[in-house]
């Protein structure tokens, strides 16, 4: 039955008759204050008597990464899932890497022996192995300790501390908040009917409206039109998983096939859960993911494929729309011929995504007839304002003020328009639009124009995750 429920949502395209007004936000990451600020300023959502509702004639797309950085993972998941169930044709939940990564909780905590995650073996960003973690902690290697290691060292959820944040959320709810209670909460949220399970069941790899594509990461020459088919990466070179992809000729058939594949993979996952059989004879993350029980879905959310039989790693080369980005070392990347041709041949002129943080306002630009919106501002509190002494108001990555509101207006036969109103880390408000604004998204002496603040323009320059802003007269 659960597998049938997953399969019933395989339709990909969010098309409703007439005109569309689509609200978009991404990468909430469990931050209830950010989520509240967004709803207060949203042009499509509103909260009445504690319940979030969708305004008539509007749609809402959440761009993925619902959890990990705030003290309200459960609340955010529950409210997003409730929105989807209330407005199934007008609300879309995109699958992010942080969301898909929680599939590891179904299996990996069971293993006392763990050699470390496979991406560490070839220079990944998780430097602390289980043995090093145990030595530094000096505590028994319990399921609680294994969960802390997974969150802190392999899921990017150490700062802020996802384990302690969950404890705070349980305490606010009047629940037990011991270490064992926190552990149980993480395990329980992946059970059928629980919020993380439901998000993953109802989620979509990509969403398509006329002329507008939504996904978590980006389209690249390596993933445009490609759909995973083979899920077994054991016993051979996992690069064959990439090579086995099928090709779809249009964006519409591609999105439909991707979401159908997700539904099938989730159905396989449910069957495996019901059978109670493990997915691997070793922890997932030490060997890579393979087999017929939904692991392909998890692998698709990972940045790298494991090393093949020849021992050669495939670093950062998972051809996934979940983990690729539109940004190259902090600045907009040049769009490749293959990407432009693929999108334009299907009438797609706008792509909206998150995943890669870029300062305290969305990065919106137009190149070769394609408008790109990347709206993850989860590092907004870390932005540097050139020549401005800006003391941080709190110690969080996001800060207490910044929030982006993105609205896409779509009318069949017309070019979609993008409107941005973002509260910056300074508390000031930025406004931007495409295609109507001549400056938004243009490069000026190596700085990209993000939008207008009062009578000045905000321009940004990025190097990696470090974004510097300044005000300019254009």
Tab-separated table of C-alpha atoms in Angstrom:
chain	number	residue	atom	x	y	z
A	1	UNK	CA	0.000	0.000	0.000
A	2	UNK	CA	2.743	2.454	0.940
A	3	UNK	CA	4.578	1.697	-2.275
A	4	UNK	CA	1.385	2.336	-4.221
A	5	UNK	CA	1.001	5.682	-2.494
A	6	UNK	CA	4.484	6.643	-3.594
A	7	UNK	CA	3.862	5.544	-7.157
A	8	UNK	CA	0.593	7.479	-7.347
A	9	UNK	CA	2.509	10.790	-7.249
A	10	UNK	CA	4.769	10.079	-10.194
A	11	UNK	CA	3.261	12.866	-12.354
A	12	UNK	CA	5.906	15.529	-12.699
A	13	UNK	CA	4.445	18.696	-14.093
A	14	UNK	CA	2.661	21.216	-11.856
A	15	UNK	CA	0.409	22.643	-14.547
A	16	UNK	CA	-2.807	24.422	-13.666
A	17	UNK	CA	-4.962	26.286	-16.206
A	18	UNK	CA	-4.548	30.025	-16.752
A	19	UNK	CA	-2.005	32.139	-14.947
A	20	UNK	CA	0.374	31.186	-12.141
A	21	UNK	CA	1.781	33.173	-9.250
A	22	UNK	CA	4.434	30.994	-7.609
A	23	UNK	CA	6.065	31.724	-4.271
A	24	UNK	CA	9.453	30.181	-3.641
A	25	UNK	CA	11.770	29.707	-0.696
A	26	UNK	CA	14.539	27.191	-0.161
A	27	UNK	CA	16.988	25.798	2.406
A	28	UNK	CA	14.974	26.516	5.564
A	29	UNK	CA	17.174	23.926	7.320
A	30	UNK	CA	14.989	23.760	10.430
A	31	UNK	CA	15.207	27.483	11.192
A	32	UNK	CA	11.734	28.389	12.555
A	33	UNK	CA	12.580	32.089	12.835
A	34	UNK	CA	13.571	32.271	9.164
A	35	UNK	CA	10.433	30.291	8.222
A	36	UNK	CA	8.273	32.685	10.272
A	37	UNK	CA	9.876	35.726	8.634
A	38	UNK	CA	9.263	34.244	5.198
A	39	UNK	CA	5.578	33.560	5.874
A	40	UNK	CA	5.098	37.074	7.279
A	41	UNK	CA	6.422	38.588	4.031
A	42	UNK	CA	5.215	35.929	1.611
A	43	UNK	CA	2.878	36.908	-1.193
A	44	UNK	CA	1.392	33.395	-1.405
A	45	UNK	CA	1.363	31.955	2.143
A	46	UNK	CA	-0.201	33.265	5.331
A	47	UNK	CA	-0.600	31.968	8.852
A	48	UNK	CA	-4.041	32.266	10.444
A	49	UNK	CA	-4.745	30.946	13.941
A	50	UNK	CA	-1.548	28.933	13.766
A	51	UNK	CA	-2.359	27.255	10.429
A	52	UNK	CA	-0.487	28.038	7.215
A	53	UNK	CA	-2.733	28.502	4.189
A	54	UNK	CA	-2.095	29.088	0.497
A	55	UNK	CA	-3.792	32.073	-1.076
A	56	UNK	CA	-6.251	31.448	-3.922
A	57	UNK	CA	-4.740	31.375	-7.385
A	58	UNK	CA	-1.205	30.884	-6.023
A	59	UNK	CA	1.285	28.039	-5.937
A	60	UNK	CA	4.205	27.403	-3.603
A	61	UNK	CA	7.478	25.595	-4.233
A	62	UNK	CA	9.877	24.742	-1.436
A	63	UNK	CA	13.328	24.216	-2.919
A	64	UNK	CA	14.670	21.501	-0.602
A	65	UNK	CA	16.894	21.084	2.482
A	66	UNK	CA	14.212	21.307	5.151
A	67	UNK	CA	16.409	20.234	8.072
A	68	UNK	CA	19.722	20.283	9.964
A	69	UNK	CA	20.643	23.805	11.067
A	70	UNK	CA	17.819	25.100	13.288
A	71	UNK	CA	15.918	24.008	16.369
A	72	UNK	CA	12.660	23.188	14.547
A	73	UNK	CA	13.308	20.360	12.084
A	74	UNK	CA	10.114	18.568	13.104
A	75	UNK	CA	7.962	21.699	12.973
A	76	UNK	CA	9.238	22.710	9.540
A	77	UNK	CA	8.755	19.203	8.146
A	78	UNK	CA	5.274	18.874	9.610
A	79	UNK	CA	4.140	22.231	8.248
A	80	UNK	CA	5.573	21.634	4.773
A	81	UNK	CA	4.006	18.174	4.593
A	82	UNK	CA	0.651	19.520	5.813
A	83	UNK	CA	0.753	22.204	3.108
A	84	UNK	CA	1.445	19.569	0.453
A	85	UNK	CA	-1.387	17.346	1.641
A	86	UNK	CA	-3.818	20.275	1.835
A	87	UNK	CA	-2.924	21.651	-1.618
A	88	UNK	CA	-1.483	18.653	-3.472
A	89	UNK	CA	-1.598	20.249	-6.926
A	90	UNK	CA	-0.364	23.705	-5.920
A	91	UNK	CA	2.379	22.920	-3.379
A	92	UNK	CA	5.614	21.182	-4.360
A	93	UNK	CA	8.407	19.911	-2.132
A	94	UNK	CA	11.733	19.586	-3.932
A	95	UNK	CA	14.187	16.987	-2.628
A	96	UNK	CA	17.467	18.402	-1.303
A	97	UNK	CA	20.685	16.627	-0.374
A	98	UNK	CA	20.083	17.169	3.362
A	99	UNK	CA	16.654	15.577	2.990
A	100	UNK	CA	17.811	12.535	1.018
A	101	UNK	CA	20.778	12.034	3.353
A	102	UNK	CA	18.422	11.166	6.208
A	103	UNK	CA	17.778	7.830	4.524
A	104	UNK	CA	21.020	6.760	6.201
A	105	UNK	CA	19.225	6.791	9.551
A	106	UNK	CA	17.264	3.703	8.477
A	107	UNK	CA	20.343	1.535	8.494
A	108	UNK	CA	23.636	2.966	9.547
A	109	UNK	CA	23.118	3.332	13.294
A	110	UNK	CA	22.946	-0.453	13.576
A	111	UNK	CA	26.660	-0.940	12.895
A	112	UNK	CA	29.152	-0.818	15.752
A	113	UNK	CA	32.056	-1.260	13.332
A	114	UNK	CA	32.486	1.585	10.857
A	115	UNK	CA	35.650	2.330	8.875
A	116	UNK	CA	34.588	5.861	7.915
A	117	UNK	CA	32.731	7.487	5.073
A	118	UNK	CA	33.880	6.727	1.550
A	119	UNK	CA	34.375	10.367	0.525
A	120	UNK	CA	36.899	10.864	3.352
A	121	UNK	CA	39.130	8.290	1.690
A	122	UNK	CA	39.910	10.639	-1.164
A	123	UNK	CA	40.042	14.036	0.462
A	124	UNK	CA	36.451	14.717	1.474
A	125	UNK	CA	35.487	17.315	4.045
A	126	UNK	CA	34.767	14.981	6.965
A	127	UNK	CA	38.166	14.556	8.596
A	128	UNK	CA	37.184	12.731	11.793
A	129	UNK	CA	36.831	8.957	11.460
A	130	UNK	CA	34.748	6.932	13.932
A	131	UNK	CA	37.937	5.773	15.663
A	132	UNK	CA	39.194	9.331	16.026
A	133	UNK	CA	35.789	10.459	17.249
A	134	UNK	CA	35.649	7.701	19.868
A	135	UNK	CA	39.145	8.544	21.066
A	136	UNK	CA	38.364	12.243	21.370
A	137	UNK	CA	35.093	11.647	23.202
A	138	UNK	CA	36.205	8.887	25.559
A	139	UNK	CA	32.693	7.431	25.692
A	140	UNK	CA	31.177	4.038	24.840
A	141	UNK	CA	30.325	3.696	21.147
A	142	UNK	CA	26.563	3.682	21.668
A	143	UNK	CA	23.861	4.482	19.138
A	144	UNK	CA	23.748	7.989	20.625
A	145	UNK	CA	27.454	8.491	19.953
A	146	UNK	CA	27.135	7.022	16.474
A	147	UNK	CA	24.298	9.462	15.707
A	148	UNK	CA	26.373	12.408	16.938
A	149	UNK	CA	29.278	11.323	14.745
A	150	UNK	CA	26.970	10.990	11.718
A	151	UNK	CA	25.378	14.405	12.250
A	152	UNK	CA	28.533	16.295	13.157
A	153	UNK	CA	31.120	14.700	10.897
A	154	UNK	CA	29.201	13.391	7.860
A	155	UNK	CA	26.017	15.475	7.481
A	156	UNK	CA	27.273	19.028	8.022
A	157	UNK	CA	25.110	19.428	11.127
A	158	UNK	CA	27.667	20.271	13.821
A	159	UNK	CA	27.456	24.090	13.793
A	160	UNK	CA	24.723	24.628	14.816
A	161	UNK	CA	24.479	21.312	16.633
A	162	UNK	CA	21.548	19.316	15.213
A	163	UNK	CA	21.550	16.922	18.177
A	164	UNK	CA	21.214	19.680	20.770
A	165	UNK	CA	18.754	21.568	18.591
A	166	UNK	CA	16.523	18.505	18.536
A	167	UNK	CA	16.745	18.333	22.328
A	168	UNK	CA	15.499	21.937	22.509
A	169	UNK	CA	12.616	21.193	20.145
A	170	UNK	CA	11.534	18.185	22.195
A	171	UNK	CA	11.697	20.267	25.370
A	172	UNK	CA	9.499	22.986	23.808
A	173	UNK	CA	6.979	20.281	22.956
A	174	UNK	CA	6.923	18.988	26.512
A	175	UNK	CA	8.588	15.717	25.491
A	176	UNK	CA	11.410	13.824	27.116
A	177	UNK	CA	14.728	15.303	26.100
A	178	UNK	CA	17.407	12.891	27.318
A	179	UNK	CA	20.080	11.663	24.917
A	180	UNK	CA	18.031	8.519	24.365
A	181	UNK	CA	14.920	10.597	23.646
A	182	UNK	CA	16.823	12.627	21.045
A	183	UNK	CA	18.093	9.425	19.439
A	184	UNK	CA	14.565	7.995	19.335
A	185	UNK	CA	13.273	11.199	17.744
A	186	UNK	CA	15.765	10.955	14.882
A	187	UNK	CA	14.965	7.284	14.352
A	188	UNK	CA	11.206	7.805	14.602
A	189	UNK	CA	11.056	10.611	12.035
A	190	UNK	CA	11.926	8.074	9.325
A	191	UNK	CA	9.103	5.678	10.219
A	192	UNK	CA	6.084	5.434	7.866
A	193	UNK	CA	3.793	8.398	8.432
A	194	UNK	CA	6.447	10.404	10.303
A	195	UNK	CA	7.426	13.839	8.956
A	196	UNK	CA	10.784	13.061	7.299
A	197	UNK	CA	9.387	9.894	5.737
A	198	UNK	CA	6.381	11.816	4.428
A	199	UNK	CA	8.533	14.615	3.028
A	200	UNK	CA	10.641	12.085	1.128
A	201	UNK	CA	7.535	10.240	-0.070
A	202	UNK	CA	5.768	13.367	-1.317
A	203	UNK	CA	8.876	15.141	-2.589
A	204	UNK	CA	9.929	15.613	-6.216
A	205	UNK	CA	13.319	15.729	-7.879
A	206	UNK	CA	12.177	18.592	-10.098
A	207	UNK	CA	9.061	20.653	-10.771
A	208	UNK	CA	8.061	22.161	-14.104
A	209	UNK	CA	5.659	25.012	-14.799
A	210	UNK	CA	5.345	26.555	-18.262
A	211	UNK	CA	8.766	28.017	-18.957
A	212	UNK	CA	10.032	27.554	-15.383
A	213	UNK	CA	12.040	24.665	-13.936
A	214	UNK	CA	12.558	24.208	-10.177
A	215	UNK	CA	15.219	21.908	-8.711
A	216	UNK	CA	17.547	21.903	-5.724
A	217	UNK	CA	20.879	22.149	-7.513
A	218	UNK	CA	21.571	22.851	-11.177
A	219	UNK	CA	21.461	21.576	-14.739
A	220	UNK	CA	24.828	20.691	-16.252
A	221	UNK	CA	25.964	19.002	-19.475
A	222	UNK	CA	26.485	15.830	-17.406
A	223	UNK	CA	22.915	15.594	-16.090
A	224	UNK	CA	20.714	17.362	-18.655
A	225	UNK	CA	18.123	14.844	-19.834
A	226	UNK	CA	19.717	11.935	-17.940
A	227	UNK	CA	17.676	9.651	-15.654
A	228	UNK	CA	19.162	7.005	-13.324
A	229	UNK	CA	18.141	3.423	-14.025
A	230	UNK	CA	20.721	1.116	-12.434
A	231	UNK	CA	20.956	1.177	-8.637
A	232	UNK	CA	23.438	-1.623	-7.907
A	233	UNK	CA	26.955	-0.208	-7.495
A	234	UNK	CA	28.402	-3.152	-5.576
A	235	UNK	CA	30.924	-5.507	-7.088
A	236	UNK	CA	32.067	-3.175	-9.835
A	237	UNK	CA	32.892	0.360	-10.768
A	238	UNK	CA	30.123	2.673	-9.508
A	239	UNK	CA	30.763	4.927	-12.451
A	240	UNK	CA	28.701	2.394	-14.380
A	241	UNK	CA	25.755	3.784	-12.403
A	242	UNK	CA	26.356	7.100	-14.162
A	243	UNK	CA	26.924	5.485	-17.525
A	244	UNK	CA	23.683	3.491	-17.307
A	245	UNK	CA	21.504	6.622	-17.273
A	246	UNK	CA	18.814	6.812	-19.925
A	247	UNK	CA	18.313	9.970	-21.954
A	248	UNK	CA	15.114	11.992	-22.289
A	249	UNK	CA	14.752	14.379	-25.240
A	250	UNK	CA	12.827	17.213	-23.586
A	251	UNK	CA	12.717	18.901	-20.201
A	252	UNK	CA	9.103	17.819	-19.743
A	253	UNK	CA	9.760	14.116	-20.342
A	254	UNK	CA	12.952	14.364	-18.274
A	255	UNK	CA	11.194	15.833	-15.236
A	256	UNK	CA	8.396	13.298	-15.545
A	257	UNK	CA	10.877	10.404	-15.800
A	258	UNK	CA	12.964	11.678	-12.877
A	259	UNK	CA	9.940	11.890	-10.613
A	260	UNK	CA	8.697	8.509	-11.772
A	261	UNK	CA	12.124	7.078	-10.912
A	262	UNK	CA	11.903	8.687	-7.458
A	263	UNK	CA	8.474	7.109	-6.894
A	264	UNK	CA	9.803	3.694	-7.929
A	265	UNK	CA	12.877	4.016	-5.728
A	266	UNK	CA	10.760	5.065	-2.754
A	267	UNK	CA	8.457	2.117	-3.396
A	268	UNK	CA	11.499	-0.189	-3.343
A	269	UNK	CA	12.596	1.441	-0.099
A	270	UNK	CA	9.189	0.747	1.476
A	271	UNK	CA	9.345	-2.893	0.409
A	272	UNK	CA	12.770	-3.227	2.004
A	273	UNK	CA	11.539	-1.645	5.229
A	274	UNK	CA	8.569	-3.992	5.337
A	275	UNK	CA	10.832	-6.996	4.766
A	276	UNK	CA	13.169	-5.824	7.527
A	277	UNK	CA	16.285	-6.780	5.596
A	278	UNK	CA	19.490	-4.681	5.703
A	279	UNK	CA	20.669	-2.863	2.618
A	280	UNK	CA	24.342	-3.748	2.897
A	281	UNK	CA	26.527	-6.029	4.960
A	282	UNK	CA	28.536	-2.934	5.967
A	283	UNK	CA	27.538	0.645	6.769
A	284	UNK	CA	26.252	2.472	3.740
A	285	UNK	CA	28.654	5.341	3.805
A	286	UNK	CA	31.812	3.237	4.002
A	287	UNK	CA	31.192	1.480	0.691
A	288	UNK	CA	28.703	3.501	-1.325
A	289	UNK	CA	25.154	2.616	-2.003
A	290	UNK	CA	23.824	-0.163	-4.151
A	291	UNK	CA	21.062	-2.689	-4.362
A	292	UNK	CA	17.385	-2.852	-5.199
A	293	UNK	CA	15.911	-1.346	-2.024
A	294	UNK	CA	15.896	2.350	-2.809
A	295	UNK	CA	19.551	3.112	-2.301
A	296	UNK	CA	19.805	4.729	-5.710
A	297	UNK	CA	17.721	7.588	-4.328
A	298	UNK	CA	20.222	8.140	-1.552
A	299	UNK	CA	23.193	7.911	-3.916
A	300	UNK	CA	21.597	10.534	-6.149
A	301	UNK	CA	21.727	13.010	-3.276
A	302	UNK	CA	25.448	12.540	-2.627
A	303	UNK	CA	28.093	14.868	-4.022
A	304	UNK	CA	30.541	12.139	-5.003
A	305	UNK	CA	30.425	8.567	-6.189
A	306	UNK	CA	32.584	6.014	-4.350
A	307	UNK	CA	35.875	4.851	-5.799
A	308	UNK	CA	35.585	2.102	-8.362
A	309	UNK	CA	37.228	-1.287	-8.560
A	310	UNK	CA	40.388	0.400	-9.811
A	311	UNK	CA	40.510	2.543	-6.670
A	312	UNK	CA	40.197	5.757	-8.648
A	313	UNK	CA	37.771	8.157	-6.973
A	314	UNK	CA	35.055	10.101	-8.747
A	315	UNK	CA	35.244	13.216	-6.586
A	316	UNK	CA	32.346	15.645	-6.900
A	317	UNK	CA	31.218	13.958	-10.083
A	318	UNK	CA	27.811	12.594	-9.222
A	319	UNK	CA	25.730	13.842	-12.176
A	320	UNK	CA	22.811	14.895	-10.010
A	321	UNK	CA	20.519	17.922	-10.241
A	322	UNK	CA	20.381	17.782	-6.434
A	323	UNK	CA	24.048	18.605	-5.808
A	324	UNK	CA	25.358	20.505	-8.844
A	325	UNK	CA	25.451	24.305	-8.669
A	326	UNK	CA	25.103	27.373	-10.889
A	327	UNK	CA	28.012	29.048	-9.077
A	328	UNK	CA	31.707	28.639	-9.803
A	329	UNK	CA	33.931	29.768	-6.920
A	330	UNK	CA	31.388	32.263	-5.652
A	331	UNK	CA	30.368	33.782	-8.990
A	332	UNK	CA	27.803	32.868	-11.686
A	333	UNK	CA	29.121	30.155	-13.956
A	334	UNK	CA	29.035	30.429	-17.732
A	335	UNK	CA	26.139	28.432	-19.161
A	336	UNK	CA	27.280	25.640	-21.438
A	337	UNK	CA	25.931	25.186	-24.982
A	338	UNK	CA	24.402	21.820	-24.085
A	339	UNK	CA	22.464	23.275	-21.142
A	340	UNK	CA	21.165	26.288	-23.072
A	341	UNK	CA	20.075	24.145	-26.022
A	342	UNK	CA	18.357	21.564	-23.806
A	343	UNK	CA	16.398	24.170	-21.849
A	344	UNK	CA	15.479	26.448	-24.731
A	345	UNK	CA	14.409	23.603	-27.018
A	346	UNK	CA	11.710	22.810	-24.438
A	347	UNK	CA	10.673	26.414	-23.917
A	348	UNK	CA	12.309	26.740	-20.480
A	349	UNK	CA	13.641	30.245	-19.943
A	350	UNK	CA	13.862	30.340	-16.126
A	351	UNK	CA	15.463	27.928	-13.632
A	352	UNK	CA	15.020	28.401	-9.881
A	353	UNK	CA	17.151	26.607	-7.291
A	354	UNK	CA	18.886	26.714	-3.912
A	355	UNK	CA	21.672	24.511	-2.478
A	356	UNK	CA	24.625	26.900	-2.833
A	357	UNK	CA	24.563	29.793	-0.319
A	358	UNK	CA	25.325	33.209	-1.757
A	359	UNK	CA	25.298	36.063	0.722
A	360	UNK	CA	22.135	37.675	2.055
A	361	UNK	CA	20.138	38.075	-1.178
A	362	UNK	CA	19.297	35.717	-4.051
A	363	UNK	CA	21.608	35.692	-7.024
A	364	UNK	CA	19.529	36.387	-10.145
A	365	UNK	CA	21.032	36.765	-13.587
A	366	UNK	CA	20.210	36.279	-17.244
A	367	UNK	CA	22.593	34.684	-19.695
A	368	UNK	CA	21.995	33.594	-23.280
A	369	UNK	CA	18.234	33.906	-22.864
A	370	UNK	CA	18.075	31.893	-19.615
A	371	UNK	CA	17.227	33.462	-16.250
A	372	UNK	CA	18.872	31.699	-13.289
A	373	UNK	CA	17.716	32.212	-9.691
A	374	UNK	CA	19.736	30.704	-6.854
A	375	UNK	CA	18.104	31.702	-3.587
A	376	UNK	CA	19.916	29.965	-0.714
A	377	UNK	CA	20.824	32.698	1.816
A	378	UNK	CA	21.607	30.374	4.718
A	379	UNK	CA	25.032	32.042	5.248
A	380	UNK	CA	23.611	35.568	5.194
A	381	UNK	CA	25.068	36.486	8.589
A	382	UNK	CA	28.574	35.802	7.281
A	383	UNK	CA	28.453	38.293	4.404
A	384	UNK	CA	31.060	41.049	4.489
A	385	UNK	CA	29.943	44.605	3.758
A	386	UNK	CA	32.852	46.450	2.203
A	387	UNK	CA	33.742	49.515	4.283
A	388	UNK	CA	30.915	48.932	6.788
A	389	UNK	CA	31.382	48.012	10.434
A	390	UNK	CA	28.507	45.553	10.840
A	391	UNK	CA	28.520	43.816	14.216
A	392	UNK	CA	26.653	40.519	14.066
A	393	UNK	CA	23.431	40.469	16.074
A	394	UNK	CA	23.792	36.764	16.871
A	395	UNK	CA	26.194	33.898	16.286
A	396	UNK	CA	24.117	32.001	13.714
A	397	UNK	CA	25.021	31.554	10.047
A	398	UNK	CA	21.778	33.144	8.917
A	399	UNK	CA	21.276	35.969	11.417
A	400	UNK	CA	18.005	37.377	12.788
A	401	UNK	CA	16.953	39.613	9.890
A	402	UNK	CA	17.709	38.258	6.431
A	403	UNK	CA	14.934	36.610	4.426
A	404	UNK	CA	14.389	36.428	0.648
A	405	UNK	CA	10.925	36.465	-0.929
A	406	UNK	CA	10.943	35.204	-4.517
A	407	UNK	CA	7.821	35.318	-6.697
A	408	UNK	CA	7.606	33.989	-10.245
A	409	UNK	CA	4.746	35.138	-12.462
A	410	UNK	CA	3.892	32.737	-15.276
A	411	UNK	CA	1.446	33.129	-18.130
A	412	UNK	CA	1.430	30.655	-20.990
A	413	UNK	CA	2.860	32.188	-24.128
A	414	UNK	CA	4.673	34.878	-22.147
A	415	UNK	CA	8.174	35.027	-20.723
A	416	UNK	CA	8.094	34.327	-16.961
A	417	UNK	CA	9.031	37.205	-14.676
A	418	UNK	CA	10.998	36.987	-11.441
A	419	UNK	CA	10.477	39.420	-8.572
A	420	UNK	CA	12.720	39.444	-5.488
A	421	UNK	CA	12.241	41.339	-2.242
A	422	UNK	CA	14.928	40.452	0.276
A	423	UNK	CA	15.630	41.743	3.755
A	424	UNK	CA	19.419	41.920	4.008
A	425	UNK	CA	21.658	41.193	6.976
A	426	UNK	CA	21.758	44.960	7.557
A	427	UNK	CA	17.958	45.081	7.885
A	428	UNK	CA	17.647	47.030	4.616
A	429	UNK	CA	15.361	45.826	1.822
A	430	UNK	CA	16.589	44.895	-1.641
A	431	UNK	CA	14.336	44.711	-4.682
A	432	UNK	CA	15.187	43.053	-7.970
A	433	UNK	CA	13.375	41.857	-11.057
A	434	UNK	CA	13.984	40.166	-14.359
A	435	UNK	CA	13.542	40.684	-17.223
A	436	UNK	CA	12.326	44.249	-16.529
A	437	UNK	CA	15.402	45.558	-14.664
A	438	UNK	CA	18.357	46.407	-16.896
A	439	UNK	CA	21.021	46.109	-14.185
A	440	UNK	CA	19.977	43.016	-12.154
A	441	UNK	CA	22.343	40.135	-12.739
A	442	UNK	CA	24.880	42.070	-14.787
A	443	UNK	CA	28.603	42.064	-14.051
A	444	UNK	CA	30.266	45.375	-13.213
A	445	UNK	CA	34.070	45.239	-12.873
A	446	UNK	CA	33.946	41.695	-11.509
A	447	UNK	CA	30.975	42.343	-9.190
A	448	UNK	CA	27.469	41.005	-9.853
A	449	UNK	CA	24.480	43.322	-9.398
A	450	UNK	CA	21.903	41.773	-7.058
A	451	UNK	CA	19.291	44.538	-6.914
A	452	UNK	CA	18.372	47.997	-5.712
A	453	UNK	CA	18.516	49.187	-2.094
A	454	UNK	CA	17.018	52.676	-1.847
A	455	UNK	CA	18.739	54.772	-4.495
A	456	UNK	CA	21.854	52.535	-4.649
A	457	UNK	CA	22.577	49.102	-6.071
A	458	UNK	CA	23.870	46.140	-4.099
A	459	UNK	CA	26.772	44.447	-5.863
A	460	UNK	CA	28.458	41.253	-4.666
A	461	UNK	CA	31.721	39.469	-5.258
A	462	UNK	CA	32.255	35.884	-4.155
A	463	UNK	CA	35.221	33.626	-3.547
A	464	UNK	CA	33.997	30.228	-2.457
A	465	UNK	CA	31.515	30.751	0.379
A	466	UNK	CA	32.900	34.210	1.246
A	467	UNK	CA	30.638	36.909	-0.196
A	468	UNK	CA	31.487	40.601	-0.050
A	469	UNK	CA	28.793	43.242	-0.650
A	470	UNK	CA	28.989	46.928	-1.337
A	471	UNK	CA	26.614	49.660	-2.428
A	472	UNK	CA	27.211	51.283	-5.807
A	473	UNK	CA	25.718	53.963	-8.003
A	474	UNK	CA	25.188	52.639	-11.507
